JSON list of C-alpha atoms and ligand atoms in Angstrom, two decimals:
[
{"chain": "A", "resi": 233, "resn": "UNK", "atom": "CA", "xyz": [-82.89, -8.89, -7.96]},
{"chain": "A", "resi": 234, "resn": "UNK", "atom": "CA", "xyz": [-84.87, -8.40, -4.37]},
{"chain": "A", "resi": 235, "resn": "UNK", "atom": "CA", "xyz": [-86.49, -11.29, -2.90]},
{"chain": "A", "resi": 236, "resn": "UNK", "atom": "CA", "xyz": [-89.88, -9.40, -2.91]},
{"chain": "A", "resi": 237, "resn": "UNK", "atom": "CA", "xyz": [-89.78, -8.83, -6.48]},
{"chain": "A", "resi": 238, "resn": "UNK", "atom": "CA", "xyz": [-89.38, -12.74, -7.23]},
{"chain": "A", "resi": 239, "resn": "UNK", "atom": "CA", "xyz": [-92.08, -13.44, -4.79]},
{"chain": "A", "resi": 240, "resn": "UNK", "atom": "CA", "xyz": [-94.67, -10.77, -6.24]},
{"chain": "A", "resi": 241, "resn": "UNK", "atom": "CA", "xyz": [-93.86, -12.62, -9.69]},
{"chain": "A", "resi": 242, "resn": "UNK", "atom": "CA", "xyz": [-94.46, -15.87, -8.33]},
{"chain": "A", "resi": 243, "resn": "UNK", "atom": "CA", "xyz": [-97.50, -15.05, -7.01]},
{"chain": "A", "resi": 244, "resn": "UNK", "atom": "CA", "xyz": [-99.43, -13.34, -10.14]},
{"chain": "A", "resi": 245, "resn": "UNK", "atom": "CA", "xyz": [-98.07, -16.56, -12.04]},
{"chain": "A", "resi": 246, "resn": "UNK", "atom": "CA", "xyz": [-99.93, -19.30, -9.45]},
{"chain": "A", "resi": 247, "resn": "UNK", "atom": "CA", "xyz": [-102.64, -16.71, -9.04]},
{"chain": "A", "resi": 248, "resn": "UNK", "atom": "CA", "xyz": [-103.35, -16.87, -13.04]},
{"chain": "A", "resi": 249, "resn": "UNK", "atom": "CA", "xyz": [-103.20, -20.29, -13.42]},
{"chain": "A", "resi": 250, "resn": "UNK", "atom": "CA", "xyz": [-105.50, -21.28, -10.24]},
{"chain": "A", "resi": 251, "resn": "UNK", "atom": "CA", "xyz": [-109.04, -19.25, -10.35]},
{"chain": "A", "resi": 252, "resn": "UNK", "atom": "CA", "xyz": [-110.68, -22.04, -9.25]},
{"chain": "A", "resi": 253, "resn": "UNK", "atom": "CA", "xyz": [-109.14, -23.00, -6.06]},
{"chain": "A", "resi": 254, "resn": "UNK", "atom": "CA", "xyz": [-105.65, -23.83, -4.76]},
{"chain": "A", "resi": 255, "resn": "UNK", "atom": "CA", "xyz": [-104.05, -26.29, -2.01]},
{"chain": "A", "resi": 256, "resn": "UNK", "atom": "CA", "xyz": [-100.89, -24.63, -0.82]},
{"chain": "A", "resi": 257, "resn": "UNK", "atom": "CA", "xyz": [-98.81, -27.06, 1.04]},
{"chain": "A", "resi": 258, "resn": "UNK", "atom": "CA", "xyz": [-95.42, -25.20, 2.64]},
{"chain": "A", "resi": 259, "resn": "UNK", "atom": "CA", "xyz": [-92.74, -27.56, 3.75]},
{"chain": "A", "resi": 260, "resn": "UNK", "atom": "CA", "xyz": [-91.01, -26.54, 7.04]},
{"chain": "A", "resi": 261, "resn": "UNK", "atom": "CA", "xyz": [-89.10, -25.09, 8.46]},
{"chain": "A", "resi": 262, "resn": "UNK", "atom": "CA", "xyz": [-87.11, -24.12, 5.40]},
{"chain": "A", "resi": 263, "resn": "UNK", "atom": "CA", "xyz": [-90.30, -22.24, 3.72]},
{"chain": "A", "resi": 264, "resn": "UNK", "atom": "CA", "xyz": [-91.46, -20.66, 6.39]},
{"chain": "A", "resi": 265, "resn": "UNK", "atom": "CA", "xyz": [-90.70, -16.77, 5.56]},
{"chain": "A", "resi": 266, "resn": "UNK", "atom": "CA", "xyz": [-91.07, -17.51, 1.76]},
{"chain": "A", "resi": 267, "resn": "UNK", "atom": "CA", "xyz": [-94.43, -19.03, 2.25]},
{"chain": "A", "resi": 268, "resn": "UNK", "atom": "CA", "xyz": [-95.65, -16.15, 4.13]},
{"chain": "A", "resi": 269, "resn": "UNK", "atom": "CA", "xyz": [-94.83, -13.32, 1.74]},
{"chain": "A", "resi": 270, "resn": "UNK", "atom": "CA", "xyz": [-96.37, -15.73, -1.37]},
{"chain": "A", "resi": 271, "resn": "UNK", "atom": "CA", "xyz": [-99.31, -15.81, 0.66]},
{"chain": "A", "resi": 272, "resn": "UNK", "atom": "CA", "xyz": [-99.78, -12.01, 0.39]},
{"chain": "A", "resi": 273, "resn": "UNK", "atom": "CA", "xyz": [-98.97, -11.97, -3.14]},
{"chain": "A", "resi": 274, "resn": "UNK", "atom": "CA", "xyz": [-101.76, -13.79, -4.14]},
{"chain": "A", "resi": 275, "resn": "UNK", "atom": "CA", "xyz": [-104.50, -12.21, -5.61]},
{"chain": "A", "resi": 276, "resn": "UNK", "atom": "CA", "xyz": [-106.38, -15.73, -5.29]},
{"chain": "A", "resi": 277, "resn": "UNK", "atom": "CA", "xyz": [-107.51, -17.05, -2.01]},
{"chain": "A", "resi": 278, "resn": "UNK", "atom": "CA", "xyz": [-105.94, -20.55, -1.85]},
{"chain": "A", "resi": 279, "resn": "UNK", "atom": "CA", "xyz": [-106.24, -22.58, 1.15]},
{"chain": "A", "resi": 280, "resn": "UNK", "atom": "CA", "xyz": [-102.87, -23.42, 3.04]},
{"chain": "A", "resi": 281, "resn": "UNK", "atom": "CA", "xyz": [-101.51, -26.56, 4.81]},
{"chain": "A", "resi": 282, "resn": "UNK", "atom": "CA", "xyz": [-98.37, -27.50, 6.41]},
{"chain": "A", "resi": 283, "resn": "UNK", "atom": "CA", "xyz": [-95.63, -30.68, 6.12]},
{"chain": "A", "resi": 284, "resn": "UNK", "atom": "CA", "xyz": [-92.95, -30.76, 8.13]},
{"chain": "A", "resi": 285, "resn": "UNK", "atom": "CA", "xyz": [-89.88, -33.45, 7.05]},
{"chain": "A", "resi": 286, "resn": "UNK", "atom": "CA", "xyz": [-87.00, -34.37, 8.97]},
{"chain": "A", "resi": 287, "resn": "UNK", "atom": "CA", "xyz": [-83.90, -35.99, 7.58]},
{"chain": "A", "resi": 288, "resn": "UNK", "atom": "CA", "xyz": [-82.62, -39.48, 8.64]},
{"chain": "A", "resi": 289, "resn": "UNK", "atom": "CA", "xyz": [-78.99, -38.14, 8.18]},
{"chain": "A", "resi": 290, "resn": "UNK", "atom": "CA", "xyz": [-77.79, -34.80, 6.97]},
{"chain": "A", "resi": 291, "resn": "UNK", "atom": "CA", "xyz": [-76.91, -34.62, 3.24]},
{"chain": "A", "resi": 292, "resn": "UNK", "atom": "CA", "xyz": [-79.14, -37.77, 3.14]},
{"chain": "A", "resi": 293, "resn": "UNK", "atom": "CA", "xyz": [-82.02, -37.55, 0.47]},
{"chain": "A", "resi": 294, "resn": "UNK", "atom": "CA", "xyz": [-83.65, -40.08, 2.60]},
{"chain": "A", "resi": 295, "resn": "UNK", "atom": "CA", "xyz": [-86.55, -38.07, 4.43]},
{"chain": "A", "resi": 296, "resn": "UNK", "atom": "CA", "xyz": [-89.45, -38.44, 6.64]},
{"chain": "A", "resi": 297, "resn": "UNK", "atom": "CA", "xyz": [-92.49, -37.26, 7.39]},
{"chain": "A", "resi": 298, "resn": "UNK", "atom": "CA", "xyz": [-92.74, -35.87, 11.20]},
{"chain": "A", "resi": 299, "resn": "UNK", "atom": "CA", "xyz": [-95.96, -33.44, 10.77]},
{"chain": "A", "resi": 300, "resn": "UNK", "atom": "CA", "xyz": [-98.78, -34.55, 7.71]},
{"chain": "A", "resi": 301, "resn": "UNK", "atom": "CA", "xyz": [-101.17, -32.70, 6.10]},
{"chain": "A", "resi": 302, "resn": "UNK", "atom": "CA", "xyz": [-104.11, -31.62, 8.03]},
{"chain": "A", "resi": 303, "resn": "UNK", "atom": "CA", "xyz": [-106.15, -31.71, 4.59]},
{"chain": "A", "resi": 304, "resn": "UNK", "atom": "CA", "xyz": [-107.50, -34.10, 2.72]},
{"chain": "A", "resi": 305, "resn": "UNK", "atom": "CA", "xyz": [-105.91, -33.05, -0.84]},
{"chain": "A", "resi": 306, "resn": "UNK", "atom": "CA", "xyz": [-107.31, -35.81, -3.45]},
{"chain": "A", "resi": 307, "resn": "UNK", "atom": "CA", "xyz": [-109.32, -34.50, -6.12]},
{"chain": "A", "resi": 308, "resn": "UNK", "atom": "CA", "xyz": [-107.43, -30.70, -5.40]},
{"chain": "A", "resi": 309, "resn": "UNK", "atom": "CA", "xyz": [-105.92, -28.75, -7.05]},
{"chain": "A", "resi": 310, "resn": "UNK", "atom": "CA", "xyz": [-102.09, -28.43, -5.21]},
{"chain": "A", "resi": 311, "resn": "UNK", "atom": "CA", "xyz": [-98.80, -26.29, -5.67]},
{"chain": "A", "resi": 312, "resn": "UNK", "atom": "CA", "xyz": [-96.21, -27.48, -3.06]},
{"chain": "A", "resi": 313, "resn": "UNK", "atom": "CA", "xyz": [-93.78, -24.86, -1.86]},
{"chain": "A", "resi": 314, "resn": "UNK", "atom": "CA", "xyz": [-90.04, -25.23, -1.23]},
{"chain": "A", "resi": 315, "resn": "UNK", "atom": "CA", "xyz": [-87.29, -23.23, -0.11]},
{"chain": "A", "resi": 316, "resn": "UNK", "atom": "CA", "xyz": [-84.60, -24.61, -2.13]},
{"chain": "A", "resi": 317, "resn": "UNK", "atom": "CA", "xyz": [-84.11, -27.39, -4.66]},
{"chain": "A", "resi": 318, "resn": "UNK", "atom": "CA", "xyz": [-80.96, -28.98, -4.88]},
{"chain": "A", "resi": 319, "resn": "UNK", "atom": "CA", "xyz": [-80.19, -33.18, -5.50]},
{"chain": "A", "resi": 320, "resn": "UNK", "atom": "CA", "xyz": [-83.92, -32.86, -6.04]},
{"chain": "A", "resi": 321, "resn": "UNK", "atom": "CA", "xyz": [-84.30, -36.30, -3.64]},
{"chain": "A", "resi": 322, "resn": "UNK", "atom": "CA", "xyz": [-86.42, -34.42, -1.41]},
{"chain": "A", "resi": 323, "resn": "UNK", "atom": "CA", "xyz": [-88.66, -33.06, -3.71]},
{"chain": "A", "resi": 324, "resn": "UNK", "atom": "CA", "xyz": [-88.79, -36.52, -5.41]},
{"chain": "A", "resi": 325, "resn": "UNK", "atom": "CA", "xyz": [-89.99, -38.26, -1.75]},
{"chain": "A", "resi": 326, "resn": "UNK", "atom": "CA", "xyz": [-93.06, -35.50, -1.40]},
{"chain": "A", "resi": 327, "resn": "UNK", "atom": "CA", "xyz": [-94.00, -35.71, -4.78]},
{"chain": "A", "resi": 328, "resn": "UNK", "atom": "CA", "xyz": [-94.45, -39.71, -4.59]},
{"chain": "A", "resi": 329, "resn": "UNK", "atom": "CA", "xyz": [-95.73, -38.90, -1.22]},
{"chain": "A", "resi": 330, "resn": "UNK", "atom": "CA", "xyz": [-98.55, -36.38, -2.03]},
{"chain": "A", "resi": 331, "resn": "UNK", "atom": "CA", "xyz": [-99.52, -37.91, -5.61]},
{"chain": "A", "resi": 332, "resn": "UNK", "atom": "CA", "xyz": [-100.66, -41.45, -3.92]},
{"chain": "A", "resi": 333, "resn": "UNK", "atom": "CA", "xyz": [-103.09, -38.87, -2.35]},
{"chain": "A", "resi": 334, "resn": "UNK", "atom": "CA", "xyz": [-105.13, -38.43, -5.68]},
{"chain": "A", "resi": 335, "resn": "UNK", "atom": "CA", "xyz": [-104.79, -34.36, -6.25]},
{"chain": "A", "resi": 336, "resn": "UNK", "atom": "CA", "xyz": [-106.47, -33.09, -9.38]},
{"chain": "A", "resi": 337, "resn": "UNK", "atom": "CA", "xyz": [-103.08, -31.94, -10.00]},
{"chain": "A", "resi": 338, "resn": "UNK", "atom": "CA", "xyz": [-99.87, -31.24, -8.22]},
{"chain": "A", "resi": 339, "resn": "UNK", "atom": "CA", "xyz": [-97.09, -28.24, -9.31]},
{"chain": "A", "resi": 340, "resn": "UNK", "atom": "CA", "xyz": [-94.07, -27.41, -7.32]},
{"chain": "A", "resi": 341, "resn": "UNK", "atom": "CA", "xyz": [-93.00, -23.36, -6.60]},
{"chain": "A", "resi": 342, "resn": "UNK", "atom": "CA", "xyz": [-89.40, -23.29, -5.57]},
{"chain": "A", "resi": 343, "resn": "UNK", "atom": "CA", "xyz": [-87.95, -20.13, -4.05]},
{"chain": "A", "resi": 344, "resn": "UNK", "atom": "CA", "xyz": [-84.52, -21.26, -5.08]},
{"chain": "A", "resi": 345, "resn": "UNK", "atom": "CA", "xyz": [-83.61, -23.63, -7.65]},
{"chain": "A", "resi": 346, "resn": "UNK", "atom": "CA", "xyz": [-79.71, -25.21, -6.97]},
{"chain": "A", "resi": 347, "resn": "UNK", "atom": "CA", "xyz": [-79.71, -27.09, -10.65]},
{"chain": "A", "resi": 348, "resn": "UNK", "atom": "CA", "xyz": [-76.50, -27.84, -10.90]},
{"chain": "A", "resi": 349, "resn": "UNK", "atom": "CA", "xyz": [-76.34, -30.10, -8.08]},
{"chain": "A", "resi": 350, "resn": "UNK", "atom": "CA", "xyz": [-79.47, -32.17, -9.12]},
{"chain": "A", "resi": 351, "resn": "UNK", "atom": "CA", "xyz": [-79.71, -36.00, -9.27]},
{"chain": "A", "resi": 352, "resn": "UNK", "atom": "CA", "xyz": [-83.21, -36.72, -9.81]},
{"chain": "A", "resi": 353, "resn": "UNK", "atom": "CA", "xyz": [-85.23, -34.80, -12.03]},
{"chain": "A", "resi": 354, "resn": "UNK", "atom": "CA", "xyz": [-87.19, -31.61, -10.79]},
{"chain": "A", "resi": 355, "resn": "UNK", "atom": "CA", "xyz": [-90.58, -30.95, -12.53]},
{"chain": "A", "resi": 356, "resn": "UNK", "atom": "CA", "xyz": [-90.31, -27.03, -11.28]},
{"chain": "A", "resi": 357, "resn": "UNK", "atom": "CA", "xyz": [-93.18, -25.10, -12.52]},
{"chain": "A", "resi": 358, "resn": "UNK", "atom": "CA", "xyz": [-92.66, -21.63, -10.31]},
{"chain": "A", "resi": 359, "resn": "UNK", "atom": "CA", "xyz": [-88.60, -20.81, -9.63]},
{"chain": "A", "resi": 360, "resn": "UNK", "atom": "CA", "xyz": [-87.99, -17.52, -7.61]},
{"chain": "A", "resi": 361, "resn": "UNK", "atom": "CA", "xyz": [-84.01, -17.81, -8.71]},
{"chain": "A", "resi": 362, "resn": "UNK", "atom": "CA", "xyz": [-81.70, -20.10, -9.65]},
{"chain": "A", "resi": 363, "resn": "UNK", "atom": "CA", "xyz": [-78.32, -20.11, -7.37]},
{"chain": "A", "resi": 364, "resn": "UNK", "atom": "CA", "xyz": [-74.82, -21.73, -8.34]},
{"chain": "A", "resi": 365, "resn": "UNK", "atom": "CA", "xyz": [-73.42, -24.26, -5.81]},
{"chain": "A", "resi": 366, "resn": "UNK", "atom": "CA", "xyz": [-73.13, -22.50, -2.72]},
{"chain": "A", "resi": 367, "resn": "UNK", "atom": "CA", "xyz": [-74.89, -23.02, 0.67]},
{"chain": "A", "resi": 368, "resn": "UNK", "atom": "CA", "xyz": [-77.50, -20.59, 0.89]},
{"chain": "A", "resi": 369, "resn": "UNK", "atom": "CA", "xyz": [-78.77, -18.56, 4.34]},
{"chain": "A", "resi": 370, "resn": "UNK", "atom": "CA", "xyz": [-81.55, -16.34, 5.29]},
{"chain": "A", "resi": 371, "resn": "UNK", "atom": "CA", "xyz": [-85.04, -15.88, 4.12]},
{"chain": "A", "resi": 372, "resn": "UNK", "atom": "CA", "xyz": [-86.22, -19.38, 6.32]},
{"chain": "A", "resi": 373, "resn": "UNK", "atom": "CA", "xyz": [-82.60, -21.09, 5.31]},
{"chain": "A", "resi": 374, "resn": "UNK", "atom": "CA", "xyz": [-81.06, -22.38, 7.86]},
{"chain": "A", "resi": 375, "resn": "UNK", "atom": "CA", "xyz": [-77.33, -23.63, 9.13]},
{"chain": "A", "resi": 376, "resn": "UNK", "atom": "CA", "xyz": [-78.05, -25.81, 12.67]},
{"chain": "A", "resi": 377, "resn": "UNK", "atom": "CA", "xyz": [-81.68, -24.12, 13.08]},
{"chain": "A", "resi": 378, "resn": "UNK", "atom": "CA", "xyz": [-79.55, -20.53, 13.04]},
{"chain": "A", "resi": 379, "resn": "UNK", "atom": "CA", "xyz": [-80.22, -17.53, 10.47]},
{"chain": "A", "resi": 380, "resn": "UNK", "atom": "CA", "xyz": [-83.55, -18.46, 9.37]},
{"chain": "A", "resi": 381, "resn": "UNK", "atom": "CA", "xyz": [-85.00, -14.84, 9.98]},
{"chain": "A", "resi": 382, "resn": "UNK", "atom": "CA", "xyz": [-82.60, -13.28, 7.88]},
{"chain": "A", "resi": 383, "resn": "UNK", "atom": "CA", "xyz": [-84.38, -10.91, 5.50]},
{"chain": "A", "resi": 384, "resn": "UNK", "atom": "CA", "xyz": [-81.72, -11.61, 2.44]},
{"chain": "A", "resi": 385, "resn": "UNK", "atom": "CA", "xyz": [-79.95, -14.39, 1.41]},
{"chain": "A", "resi": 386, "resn": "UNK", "atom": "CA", "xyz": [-76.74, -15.16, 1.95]},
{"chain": "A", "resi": 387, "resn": "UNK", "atom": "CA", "xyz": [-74.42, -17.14, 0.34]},
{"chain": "A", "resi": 388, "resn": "UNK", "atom": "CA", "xyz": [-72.32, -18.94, 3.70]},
{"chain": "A", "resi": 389, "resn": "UNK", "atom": "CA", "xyz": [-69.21, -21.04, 3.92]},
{"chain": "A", "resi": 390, "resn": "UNK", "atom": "CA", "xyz": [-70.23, -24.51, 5.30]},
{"chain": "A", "resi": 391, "resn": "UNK", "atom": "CA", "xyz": [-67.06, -25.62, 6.22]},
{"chain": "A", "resi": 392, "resn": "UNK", "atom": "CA", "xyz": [-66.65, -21.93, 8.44]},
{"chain": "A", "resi": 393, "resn": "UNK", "atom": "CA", "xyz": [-70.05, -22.53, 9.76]},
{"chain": "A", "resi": 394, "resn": "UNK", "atom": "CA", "xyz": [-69.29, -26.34, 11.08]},
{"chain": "A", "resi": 395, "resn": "UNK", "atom": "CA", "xyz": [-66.25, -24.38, 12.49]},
{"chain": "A", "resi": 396, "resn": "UNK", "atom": "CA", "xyz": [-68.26, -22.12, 13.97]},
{"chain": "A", "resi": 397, "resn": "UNK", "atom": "CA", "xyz": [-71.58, -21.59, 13.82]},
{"chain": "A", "resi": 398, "resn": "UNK", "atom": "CA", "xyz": [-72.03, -18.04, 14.71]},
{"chain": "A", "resi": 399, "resn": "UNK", "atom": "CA", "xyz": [-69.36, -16.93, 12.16]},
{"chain": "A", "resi": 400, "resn": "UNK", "atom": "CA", "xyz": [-71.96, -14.68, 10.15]},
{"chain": "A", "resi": 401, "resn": "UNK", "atom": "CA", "xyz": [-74.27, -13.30, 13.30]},
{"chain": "A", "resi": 402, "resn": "UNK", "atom": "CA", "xyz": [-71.24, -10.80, 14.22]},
{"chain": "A", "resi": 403, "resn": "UNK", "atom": "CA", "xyz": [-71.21, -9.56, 10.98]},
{"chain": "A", "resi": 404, "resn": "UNK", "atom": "CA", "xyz": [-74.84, -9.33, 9.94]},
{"chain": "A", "resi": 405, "resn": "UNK", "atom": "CA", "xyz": [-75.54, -7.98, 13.72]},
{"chain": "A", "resi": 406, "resn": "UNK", "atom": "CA", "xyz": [-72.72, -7.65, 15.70]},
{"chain": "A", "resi": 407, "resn": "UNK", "atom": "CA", "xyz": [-70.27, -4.81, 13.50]},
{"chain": "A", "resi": 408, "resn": "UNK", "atom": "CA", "xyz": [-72.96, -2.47, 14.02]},
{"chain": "A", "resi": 409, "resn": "UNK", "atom": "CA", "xyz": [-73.60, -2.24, 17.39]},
{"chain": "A", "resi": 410, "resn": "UNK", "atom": "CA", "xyz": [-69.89, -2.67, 18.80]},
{"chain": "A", "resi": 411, "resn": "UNK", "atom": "CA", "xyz": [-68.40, 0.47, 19.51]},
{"chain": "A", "resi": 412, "resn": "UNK", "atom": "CA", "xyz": [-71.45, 2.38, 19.14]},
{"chain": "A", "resi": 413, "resn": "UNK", "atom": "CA", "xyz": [-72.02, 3.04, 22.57]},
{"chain": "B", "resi": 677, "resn": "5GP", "atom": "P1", "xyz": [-82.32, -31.92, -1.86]},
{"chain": "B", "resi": 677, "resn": "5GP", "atom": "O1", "xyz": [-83.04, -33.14, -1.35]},
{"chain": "B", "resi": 677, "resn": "5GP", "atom": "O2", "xyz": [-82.95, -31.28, -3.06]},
{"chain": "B", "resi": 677, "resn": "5GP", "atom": "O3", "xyz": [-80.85, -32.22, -2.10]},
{"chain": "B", "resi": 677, "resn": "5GP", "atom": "O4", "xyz": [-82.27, -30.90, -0.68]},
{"chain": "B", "resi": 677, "resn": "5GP", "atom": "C1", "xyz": [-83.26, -30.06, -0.33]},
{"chain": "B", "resi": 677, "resn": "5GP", "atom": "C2", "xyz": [-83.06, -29.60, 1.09]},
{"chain": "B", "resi": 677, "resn": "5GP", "atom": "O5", "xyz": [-81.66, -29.48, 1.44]},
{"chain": "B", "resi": 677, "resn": "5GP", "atom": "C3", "xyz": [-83.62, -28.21, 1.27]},
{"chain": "B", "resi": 677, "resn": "5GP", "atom": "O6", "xyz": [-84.99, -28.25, 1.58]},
{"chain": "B", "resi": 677, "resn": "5GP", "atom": "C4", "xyz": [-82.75, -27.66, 2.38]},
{"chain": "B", "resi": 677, "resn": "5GP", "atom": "O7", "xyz": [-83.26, -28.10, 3.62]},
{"chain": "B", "resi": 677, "resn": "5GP", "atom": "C5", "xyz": [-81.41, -28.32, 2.18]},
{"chain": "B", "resi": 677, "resn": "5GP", "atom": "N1", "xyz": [-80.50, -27.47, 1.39]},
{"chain": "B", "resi": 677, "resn": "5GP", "atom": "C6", "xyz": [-80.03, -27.68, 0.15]},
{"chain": "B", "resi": 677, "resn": "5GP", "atom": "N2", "xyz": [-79.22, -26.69, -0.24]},
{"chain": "B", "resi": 677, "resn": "5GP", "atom": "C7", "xyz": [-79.18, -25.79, 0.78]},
{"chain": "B", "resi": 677, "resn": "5GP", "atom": "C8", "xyz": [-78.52, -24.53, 0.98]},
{"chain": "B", "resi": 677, "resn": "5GP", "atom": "O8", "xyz": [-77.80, -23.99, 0.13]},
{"chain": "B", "resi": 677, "resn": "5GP", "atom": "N3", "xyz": [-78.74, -23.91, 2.17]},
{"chain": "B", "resi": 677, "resn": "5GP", "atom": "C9", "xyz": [-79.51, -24.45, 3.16]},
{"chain": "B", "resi": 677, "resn": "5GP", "atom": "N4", "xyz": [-79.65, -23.76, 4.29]},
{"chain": "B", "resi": 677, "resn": "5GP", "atom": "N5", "xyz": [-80.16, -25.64, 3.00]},
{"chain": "B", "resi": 677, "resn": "5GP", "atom": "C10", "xyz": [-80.00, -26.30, 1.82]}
]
């Protein structure tokens, strides 16, 4: 199914159940792209903030915030966007996070929902698609910072990527042009 299909969905759903005013809080980088298109499926006008995490290790579930909310979101109505959902540890450190903050109530919209690999619990109320265990790039996913403005997703080899990060930008960009002229 295309990505712009999902998103469309996604955003009549939030738009239906929030008539009276929405927080949208993205979480970069990883939403960055999804975020954006949601934006302009909405046929509400909700109000949009910004966290950015940062891991203490990779693979780690242990996360920090290094960019807070410029909003004050207690008594607000807030769905909190996501790229991809996999342990779920992530998701579980924002939600404890933002709910200390008082909102009026607090959903999460996940573009892509890993279940398979979770650990902790995922209360997903939006889910664009759910992937198998695979590492995912494109569409604001990244491998080292790389392939974020992908406009699909991919499904990459991590162990060919540590390898070699540019393994997939000669075949997504590269084949074409070579030879062309
Ligand atoms: P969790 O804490 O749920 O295990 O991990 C969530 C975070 O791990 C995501 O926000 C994303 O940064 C990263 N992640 C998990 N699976 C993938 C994947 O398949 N591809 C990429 N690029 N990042 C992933």
């Amino acid at each position: 199914m295309a990505i712009g299909a999902a998103v469309t969905r996604l955003g009549r759903e939030i738009s239906a159940r929030h008539r009276d005013g929405l927080v949208i809080v993205a979480v970069l980088k990883g939403s960055l792209l999804f975020v954006s298109d949601l934006m302009r499926s909405f046929t509400i006008q909700p109000v949009v903030d910004f966290l950015a995490i940062s891991r203490y290790a990779p693979d780690s579930g242990r996360v920090r915030i290094v960019k807070d909310l410029d909003l004050d979101i207690s008594g607000r109505d807030v769905v909190l966007v996501e790229d991809i959902v996999d342990t779920g540890l992530t998701l579980g450190f924002l939600l404890g996070e933002l709910g200390r903050r008082s909102p009026a109530s607090l959903e999460v919209c996940t573009l892509l929902d890993k279940r398979v690999r979770r650990i902790l619990p995922a209360p997903l109320a939006y889910v664009g698609f759910e992937v198998p265990d695979v590492f995912v790039l494109g569409y604001g996913l990244d491998f080292a910072g790389r392939y974020r403005n992908l406009d699909m997703l991919i499904a990459a080899d991590p162990v060919a990527l540590t390898a070699d990060p540019d393994i997939y930008v000669d075949q997504l960009y590269g084949a074409h042009s070579r030879g062309s002229g």
